[in-house]
Amino acid sequence: MSDSSPALTAPLLPQQLSQLLLRLDPALDDSTLALVSELAAANQAGHVCLPIAHRPERRLLQASPVLGAPGSYAPLILDAAGRLYFARHWFDEQSLARKLAQLAADQRPLPASTLAPVLHQLFPALPAGQPDRQKLAAALAARQRLLVVSGGPGTGKTTTVVRLLAMLVMLAERPQVMVMAAPTGKAAARLSESVRNARDSLPVADSVRAQLPQQAQTLHRLLGLRPGAAQPRYHAGQPLPLDVLVVDEASMIDLALMARLLEALPAQARLILLGDRDQLASVDAGAVLGDLCGQVAYLPATRDWLTEAGAGPLPADEGRAGALADSVVLLTHSHRFRADSGIGELARLVNLGDASAALQLLQAGQHADIRQAAQLDDAGLSARRQPYLDAIQRQLPLEQVQAAFAQFMLLAAERRQVEQANQRMEALLEQQGCKQAGRDWYAGRPVMITANDYGVGLFNGDIGFTVERPQGLRVAFPAAEGSWREFAPGRLPQHETVFAMTVHKSQGSEFDEVWLQLPATPGPVLNRALIYTAITRARQRFAVAGSDEVWQQAVRLAPARYSGLADLLRQPRV
């Protein structure tokens, strides 16, 4: 079976799609075409497939040559569970599940007595009887090629991976080529900064520290994915030149991109995926990290080995052992939010779907770091942006400008709300004389890149700040090792003003204070994953504006994405 999809490799509009299918089968009726259009709409909403087991249109579709059995060469695939796919998604899902299972099953024999002293050196002892999930993750990474680490903000994912990488260096017989990546430039920059900060405190020799990676890159850049290219630079026939690959913010990775990543992984390389399974899933089709973390279990032989290596006591299994047994670790203890943190408790209640308790916590007034407001006022927005604007006006160093910008962010569920908030902020700047009416560019305009541009080296999610220079306005973006790159505004790829942003766009970012603007009415995109993601962008304070009804309906609505990946991964290891 080929790993690549044979048909429909590019998104098509429903009308174009209907014309294509009618060319293949002129007998298709309107109800069947409507079903296929429904599948296309489901893909746009993030679903990989469409359940049609009990739909009457299924019989008509099964009689058409446009539909094939799993593995056949046809535009549409219907599996045994009644899930309808475009062929490219079915092939990607099958390929990804197979490669993940192969990675998880490829274990490396290592005496527990060899690993134990390294773990003891890198991971301080916890109180007796308390599972050390960070040490558990490192031990598993030493044993096998696949490790998935999921945890909320402040649970120590970066700390874990830095010590884990140091462990792999110490255990390796030769120098290791270690690479870090993330879905967006913003997430890659944050990963780079976090790893650089954590390296300095490692209790290891300088020779070990020197081998650790320092700079992350986007997945698109890593793979060499370019618009219009037939295939990425790196693929199954030309794998990535590395020994260990760390990928952060894995919740943002869609099915197709994850499939391309696994195809390009070398035969002996280790893959470490980091993320928060409870955050929003990718914008495109798939919820891969959530599917991977659906069951967490360790085989008896692995448990015995972990205990001997000093990685016990071990947490209880969460589900039966499937194809990814021994490969998933959940970090549960937050080092950022104390036990009395309102933000931490609110995030926990939202994650549980307890809408009433979460609302009561907001309204009780017992926690200074969370609050509910009837509406977000322009005066409050302007006041919270003033430190950033002052830093721009005083022409402070760019590091201080960036820090001032990170003090506050307004988030919204809908793009329309974001556009309105940005327009209101710019109107306030015009009133204050900080922006000329009718001018797009002005000192202090923050922008987010929304399309990758390999020519200038700017990527989706990168945030820059417009500053005044002797030669005119320039937009400064953070670069490697704390440096900055400045561009004339006309050189920038597609971008948008970012005094406010959608919750989706905020993934991979943190701010001291976050305000969330709820829409006037509930909608399908407003669910508990979105609320949880917004809350956990805040380091110190969180506020939400909107009606009680919209809040409660959002928290009660569990995110759901149709996919067959979780079922494939539930199959026991062979």
XYZ file of C-alpha atoms in Angstrom:
574
model
C 0.000 0.000 0.000
C 1.293 3.427 -0.881
C 1.833 5.939 1.922
C 0.543 8.813 -0.180
C -3.005 9.534 -1.142
C -3.903 8.753 -4.743
C -6.593 11.369 -5.242
C -7.913 14.746 -4.140
C -4.543 15.952 -2.931
C -5.640 19.601 -2.770
C -8.686 21.183 -1.144
C -11.531 21.816 -3.559
C -14.610 23.988 -3.304
C -17.827 21.973 -3.030
C -18.951 22.979 -6.554
C -15.631 21.923 -8.073
C -15.732 18.746 -6.043
C -19.217 17.919 -7.266
C -18.170 18.457 -10.893
C -15.185 16.148 -10.449
C -17.279 13.373 -8.900
C -19.952 13.671 -11.575
C -17.286 13.178 -14.222
C -16.349 9.928 -12.512
C -19.961 8.848 -11.978
C -22.678 10.793 -13.869
C -25.342 8.772 -11.995
C -24.623 10.389 -8.627
C -27.785 11.972 -7.231
C -28.108 15.212 -5.286
C -28.377 13.504 -1.883
C -25.087 11.682 -2.424
C -23.352 14.829 -3.623
C -24.700 16.644 -0.565
C -23.160 13.957 1.613
C -19.760 14.465 0.004
C -20.091 18.221 0.441
C -20.878 17.542 4.084
C -17.628 15.590 4.323
C -15.741 18.549 2.835
C -17.344 20.864 5.396
C -16.423 18.417 8.176
C -12.796 18.538 7.057
C -12.854 22.331 7.193
C -14.209 22.059 10.756
C -11.270 19.835 11.740
C -12.776 16.370 11.338
C -10.807 13.726 9.451
C -13.851 11.700 8.452
C -17.655 11.664 8.601
C -19.613 8.882 10.374
C -22.330 7.626 8.001
C -22.974 4.098 9.301
C -26.686 4.770 9.744
C -27.188 7.289 6.945
C -29.529 6.207 4.122
C -27.215 7.792 1.520
C -24.603 5.174 2.375
C -26.212 2.488 0.183
C -26.370 4.793 -2.828
C -22.760 5.837 -2.353
C -21.590 2.231 -2.035
C -22.949 1.484 -5.486
C -20.827 4.222 -7.061
C -17.280 3.844 -8.426
C -16.234 7.032 -6.580
C -16.266 5.011 -3.345
C -13.704 2.351 -2.586
C -12.934 -0.110 0.148
C -10.020 0.655 2.506
C -6.772 0.629 0.550
C -8.363 0.918 -2.888
C -7.663 3.594 -5.487
C -10.772 5.776 -5.303
C -11.542 9.379 -4.328
C -13.584 8.289 -1.301
C -12.981 5.527 1.250
C -15.547 3.933 3.578
C -14.110 1.860 6.423
C -15.706 -1.017 8.312
C -16.919 1.321 11.085
C -18.897 3.407 8.592
C -16.483 6.353 8.522
C -16.320 8.180 5.196
C -12.956 9.671 4.179
C -11.384 11.506 1.336
C -8.695 9.096 0.240
C -5.785 11.340 1.202
C -6.988 11.499 4.805
C -7.550 7.751 5.008
C -4.072 6.999 3.692
C -2.485 9.576 6.013
C -4.299 8.131 9.018
C -3.312 4.547 8.194
C 0.297 5.510 7.509
C 0.566 7.516 10.715
C -0.952 4.780 12.884
C 1.341 2.159 11.391
C 4.499 4.229 11.832
C 3.583 5.245 15.381
C 2.998 1.621 16.317
C 6.339 0.649 14.776
C 8.126 3.399 16.703
C 6.486 2.399 19.988
C 7.356 -1.266 19.515
C 11.015 -0.559 18.709
C 12.499 -0.786 22.192
C 16.209 -0.528 22.951
C 17.591 -3.020 25.521
C 19.340 -1.083 28.279
C 20.306 -2.497 31.665
C 18.385 -0.777 34.444
C 21.624 -0.654 36.435
C 23.176 1.501 33.686
C 20.295 3.968 33.653
C 19.711 4.273 37.405
C 22.736 6.441 38.327
C 22.080 8.819 35.400
C 18.459 9.281 36.467
C 19.564 9.859 40.045
C 22.002 12.558 38.900
C 19.468 14.416 36.748
C 16.245 14.131 38.756
C 16.213 15.130 42.439
C 14.366 12.746 44.728
C 10.718 13.524 45.471
C 8.944 12.770 48.760
C 8.520 9.055 49.362
C 5.530 7.498 47.638
C 5.035 10.352 45.136
C 5.398 9.280 41.471
C 8.040 11.276 39.600
C 6.465 11.492 36.166
C 9.358 13.556 34.800
C 11.829 10.829 35.733
C 9.409 8.243 34.323
C 9.359 10.075 30.976
C 13.156 10.189 30.829
C 13.462 6.494 31.651
C 11.014 5.552 28.912
C 12.889 7.727 26.397
C 16.030 5.732 27.151
C 14.204 2.487 26.436
C 12.382 3.191 23.174
C 12.089 5.434 20.122
C 8.718 7.103 20.773
C 7.746 9.233 23.745
C 4.665 11.440 24.080
C 4.651 13.839 27.050
C 1.422 15.711 27.760
C 0.864 18.214 30.534
C -0.705 21.547 31.261
C 1.142 24.845 31.752
C 3.838 24.718 34.398
C 3.950 20.934 34.663
C 7.591 20.868 33.608
C 7.527 19.659 29.999
C 10.563 21.757 29.042
C 12.473 20.858 32.202
C 11.738 17.207 31.541
C 12.884 17.266 27.942
C 16.129 19.157 28.670
C 17.126 16.641 31.345
C 15.947 13.815 29.127
C 18.170 15.016 26.287
C 21.117 15.318 28.656
C 20.453 11.727 29.720
C 20.495 10.524 26.104
C 23.825 12.308 25.545
C 25.300 10.686 28.648
C 24.126 7.225 27.594
C 25.066 7.464 23.910
C 28.177 5.806 22.502
C 28.688 8.657 20.005
C 27.666 12.336 19.735
C 23.969 12.731 19.035
C 22.403 15.009 16.422
C 19.483 16.561 18.307
C 16.899 18.804 16.642
C 13.978 20.780 18.077
C 10.907 21.964 16.171
C 7.415 23.374 16.688
C 4.390 24.068 14.447
C 4.841 27.864 14.416
C 7.715 30.316 14.576
C 6.346 31.747 17.802
C 6.256 28.334 19.478
C 9.734 27.514 18.147
C 11.152 30.748 19.580
C 9.558 30.079 22.959
C 10.906 26.517 23.001
C 14.397 27.794 22.140
C 14.319 30.333 24.959
C 12.994 27.817 27.505
C 15.603 25.211 26.630
C 18.470 27.716 26.711
C 17.373 28.882 30.166
C 17.056 25.334 31.487
C 20.434 24.173 30.141
C 22.438 26.371 32.478
C 21.077 24.732 35.649
C 21.688 21.139 34.577
C 23.904 19.122 36.958
C 26.051 17.803 34.096
C 29.504 18.337 32.614
C 30.007 21.146 30.115
C 30.722 18.559 27.427
C 27.203 17.173 27.866
C 25.610 20.613 27.944
C 27.399 21.566 24.722
C 25.694 18.765 22.798
C 22.174 19.922 23.638
C 20.211 21.754 20.931
C 19.796 25.497 21.359
C 17.585 26.661 18.501
C 14.218 25.280 17.413
C 12.711 25.726 13.960
C 9.274 25.379 12.416
C 8.171 21.966 11.223
C 7.632 23.347 7.730
C 11.200 24.578 7.616
C 12.540 21.352 9.113
C 10.800 19.205 6.504
C 11.338 21.635 3.638
C 7.620 22.029 2.956
C 7.056 24.759 0.385
C 3.837 25.913 -1.298
C 3.353 24.256 -4.668
C 6.121 21.680 -4.156
C 5.242 18.089 -5.073
C 6.784 16.795 -1.858
C 8.856 18.112 1.037
C 12.627 18.131 0.880
C 12.769 15.369 3.490
C 10.598 12.288 3.121
C 10.804 8.489 3.277
C 13.349 8.380 0.466
C 15.463 11.179 1.959
C 15.023 11.099 5.737
C 15.999 13.850 8.150
C 19.671 13.811 9.227
C 19.164 13.470 12.980
C 19.208 11.061 15.932
C 16.673 12.724 18.229
C 13.760 14.983 17.273
C 11.829 16.990 19.879
C 8.555 18.563 18.751
C 6.746 20.999 21.051
C 3.110 22.160 20.940
C 2.095 18.871 19.342
C -1.601 19.615 19.920
C -1.358 22.120 17.047
C -0.144 19.531 14.516
C -2.764 18.276 12.075
C -3.006 14.779 10.627
C -1.316 15.526 7.294
C 1.675 17.328 8.817
C 2.199 14.628 11.438
C 2.080 11.972 8.725
C 4.740 13.823 6.715
C 6.881 14.135 9.840
C 6.768 10.404 10.586
C 7.554 9.578 6.961
C 10.730 11.675 7.140
C 11.973 10.214 10.422
C 15.169 8.143 10.037
C 15.059 4.439 10.831
C 16.986 4.735 14.123
C 15.860 8.157 15.352
C 13.920 8.895 18.517
C 10.806 11.085 18.404
C 9.676 13.054 21.473
C 6.338 14.866 21.237
C 5.430 17.510 23.833
C 2.078 19.218 24.280
C -1.120 19.617 26.220
C -3.792 17.139 25.171
C -6.510 19.360 26.683
C -5.687 22.402 24.531
C -7.367 23.243 21.269
C -6.580 20.821 18.474
C -5.082 21.848 15.154
C -6.891 24.273 12.863
C -6.746 21.710 10.048
C -8.154 18.172 10.110
C -7.164 15.945 13.005
C -6.667 15.912 16.766
C -3.522 13.803 16.741
C -2.144 14.508 20.219
C -5.515 13.830 21.835
C -5.771 10.547 19.932
C -2.264 9.551 21.019
C -3.026 10.264 24.680
C -6.345 8.432 24.733
C -4.892 5.482 26.649
C -1.894 5.489 28.960
C -0.597 2.090 30.033
C 2.672 0.303 30.733
C 3.418 -3.364 30.103
C 4.323 -5.564 33.127
C 7.894 -6.107 31.908
C 8.329 -2.359 31.442
C 7.007 -1.665 34.937
C 9.499 -4.100 36.435
C 12.360 -2.500 34.487
C 11.300 1.043 35.475
C 11.161 0.081 39.142
C 14.615 -1.496 38.948
C 15.954 1.674 37.265
C 14.646 3.830 40.105
C 11.780 5.440 38.167
C 9.095 4.226 40.573
C 6.630 4.366 42.173
C 4.638 4.317 38.957
C 1.222 5.899 38.316
C -1.740 3.665 37.614
C -2.643 2.809 34.040
C -5.370 4.847 32.339
C -6.886 2.308 29.959
C -5.645 -0.968 28.546
C -2.322 -1.327 26.779
C -2.683 -0.640 23.058
C -0.207 0.021 20.270
C 1.343 2.944 22.175
C 1.883 1.070 25.441
C 4.918 2.441 27.349
C 4.994 5.532 25.107
C 2.778 8.136 26.807
C 3.399 10.048 30.048
C 1.029 12.568 31.587
C 2.573 15.320 33.732
C -0.008 16.369 36.311
C 1.703 18.540 38.939
C 1.748 22.250 38.095
C 4.787 24.169 39.321
C 3.334 27.460 38.041
C -0.017 27.504 39.819
C -0.051 26.953 43.583
C -2.780 24.947 45.265
C -4.629 28.204 46.057
C -4.318 29.607 42.507
C -7.591 30.754 41.028
C -6.269 30.303 37.485
C -5.181 26.739 38.189
C -8.451 25.781 39.852
C -10.545 27.455 37.141
C -8.636 25.601 34.433
C -9.154 22.315 36.303
C -12.920 22.822 36.638
C -13.255 23.827 32.993
C -11.304 20.757 31.953
C -13.707 18.610 33.960
C -16.658 20.273 32.226
C -18.064 21.478 35.564
C -19.625 24.669 34.209
C -21.549 25.635 37.354
C -18.589 25.211 39.714
C -16.332 27.128 37.320
C -18.839 30.011 37.153
C -19.231 30.071 40.938
C -15.464 30.238 41.321
C -15.328 33.199 38.930
C -18.074 35.059 40.729
C -17.078 34.270 44.324
C -14.342 36.900 44.421
C -12.094 34.711 46.589
C -9.209 34.698 44.114
C -7.566 37.931 43.030
C -6.175 36.367 39.858
C -9.540 35.595 38.187
C -12.650 37.653 37.590
C -15.732 38.014 35.428
C -16.757 41.284 33.784
C -19.962 42.327 32.065
C -17.934 43.783 29.227
C -14.362 44.759 28.436
C -14.036 48.554 28.380
C -11.784 50.490 26.027
C -10.283 52.481 28.890
C -9.122 49.267 30.542
C -7.663 47.978 27.286
C -5.794 51.238 26.697
C -4.413 51.283 30.245
C -3.102 47.747 29.969
C -1.394 48.480 26.668
C 0.217 51.689 27.944
C 3.442 50.075 29.251
C 4.056 48.654 25.773
C 3.286 51.948 24.040
C 5.524 53.793 26.505
C 8.368 51.383 25.739
C 7.919 52.096 22.021
C 7.771 55.874 22.513
C 10.865 55.893 24.735
C 12.667 53.637 22.228
C 13.661 51.175 24.923
C 15.679 48.069 23.995
C 13.636 45.563 22.023
C 13.816 43.005 24.831
C 11.985 45.461 27.089
C 9.451 46.217 24.341
C 8.761 42.503 23.998
C 8.422 42.062 27.766
C 5.997 44.994 27.974
C 3.905 43.554 25.150
C 3.726 40.198 26.958
C 2.165 41.826 30.011
C -1.302 41.690 28.455
C -3.350 40.118 25.661
C -6.993 40.280 24.677
C -8.266 36.975 23.293
C -11.521 36.197 21.507
C -13.211 33.106 20.157
C -14.201 34.674 16.844
C -12.029 36.426 14.284
C -14.680 39.139 13.858
C -14.279 40.079 17.541
C -10.507 40.267 17.144
C -10.775 42.569 14.134
C -13.164 44.850 16.025
C -10.858 44.958 19.069
C -7.836 45.830 16.936
C -9.832 48.559 15.193
C -10.949 49.995 18.543
C -7.383 50.046 19.808
C -6.150 51.842 16.699
C -8.983 54.368 17.015
C -7.829 55.089 20.568
C -4.283 55.575 19.281
C -5.563 58.059 16.705
C -7.347 59.989 19.441
C -4.100 60.092 21.429
C -2.117 61.276 18.399
C -0.025 58.084 18.264
C -1.360 57.058 14.851
C -2.312 59.090 11.793
C -5.811 58.425 10.472
C -5.793 56.406 7.287
C -2.218 55.175 7.778
C -1.625 51.433 8.186
C 1.837 51.758 9.681
C 2.851 53.600 12.831
C 5.408 53.155 15.613
C 4.004 50.629 18.065
C 1.955 48.570 15.623
C 2.387 44.915 16.661
C 1.958 42.436 13.824
C 1.652 38.680 13.514
C 2.850 36.865 10.398
C 0.081 34.685 8.957
C 1.897 32.966 6.066
C 5.317 31.328 5.866
C 7.930 33.143 3.792
C 11.182 31.235 3.441
C 12.762 34.030 1.430
C 12.779 36.485 4.338
C 12.760 33.823 7.050
C 9.447 34.792 8.666
C 6.825 32.226 9.526
C 3.204 31.885 10.562
C 2.806 32.977 14.186
C 5.914 35.200 14.381
C 5.186 38.468 16.215
C 7.061 41.682 15.461
C 7.002 45.256 16.753
C 7.040 48.402 14.618
C 9.722 50.811 15.778
C 11.043 54.177 14.611
C 14.513 54.171 13.086
C 16.549 56.962 11.377
C 15.753 55.395 8.005
C 12.034 55.118 8.805
C 9.707 52.554 10.342
C 11.035 49.042 10.787
C 9.383 45.889 12.124
C 11.590 43.966 14.573
C 11.267 40.208 15.077
C 13.134 38.118 17.669
C 15.768 35.818 16.181
C 18.173 33.169 17.421
C 20.184 33.580 20.620
C 18.309 36.690 21.728
C 19.144 38.757 18.643
C 16.668 40.721 16.488
C 15.972 41.115 12.782
C 14.422 44.298 11.392
C 12.455 44.625 8.150
C 10.910 47.470 6.203
C 7.114 47.061 6.401
C 6.871 46.479 2.652
C 9.068 43.363 2.895
C 6.753 41.516 5.254
C 4.718 38.522 4.080
C 1.007 38.325 4.882
C 0.388 39.736 8.353
C -2.185 41.320 10.653
C -2.337 43.721 13.608
C -2.227 41.862 16.908
C -3.315 44.041 19.822
C -5.831 41.187 20.135
C -5.810 37.659 18.723
C -7.984 34.574 18.509
C -7.530 31.876 21.122
C -6.290 29.569 18.356
C -3.539 32.031 17.441
C -2.498 32.376 21.097
C -1.355 28.764 21.393
C 2.319 28.600 22.199
C 2.200 32.007 23.944
C 1.958 33.186 27.539
C 1.014 36.597 28.921
C 0.974 38.050 32.419
C -2.697 39.015 32.099
C -5.296 37.673 29.685
C -8.776 38.927 28.951
C -11.166 36.645 27.097
C -14.099 38.123 25.172
C -16.901 35.585 24.696
C -19.276 35.920 21.725
C -22.847 37.065 22.254
C -24.267 33.614 21.499
C -22.912 30.062 21.828
C -21.475 28.367 18.760
C -19.788 25.106 17.740
C -16.260 26.556 17.945
C -16.843 27.666 21.535
C -16.102 24.659 23.732
C -14.232 23.789 26.897
C -10.928 23.253 25.056
C -11.069 26.847 23.809
C -11.907 28.184 27.276
C -9.158 26.069 28.876
C -6.615 27.216 26.293
C -7.481 30.877 26.937
C -7.239 30.507 30.720
C -3.889 28.773 30.574
C -2.312 31.523 28.438
C -2.403 33.664 31.617
C 0.518 33.569 34.032
C -0.847 35.929 36.705
C -4.375 37.212 35.983
C -7.359 36.121 33.898
C -10.641 37.905 33.179
C -13.580 36.873 31.033
C -16.388 38.998 29.626
C -19.654 37.505 28.465
C -22.950 36.109 29.642
C -23.295 33.304 32.176
C -25.261 31.280 29.632
C -22.569 31.440 26.944
C -19.857 30.572 29.487
C -21.726 27.555 30.845
C -22.667 26.182 27.442
C -19.066 26.512 26.290
C -17.667 24.681 29.313
C -20.245 21.898 28.986
C -19.429 21.336 25.315
C -16.661 18.770 25.005
C -14.556 19.091 21.856
C -15.164 16.270 19.413
C -13.354 15.468 16.201
C -14.246 12.525 14.010
C -11.202 10.351 13.439
C -10.252 6.701 13.237
C -6.717 7.161 14.603
C -7.581 6.474 18.239
C -9.293 3.204 17.294
C -6.279 2.119 15.264
C -3.972 2.840 18.203
C -6.161 0.890 20.631
C -5.190 -2.327 18.901
C -2.766 -4.332 21.081
C 0.892 -4.377 20.187
C 1.931 -7.315 18.010
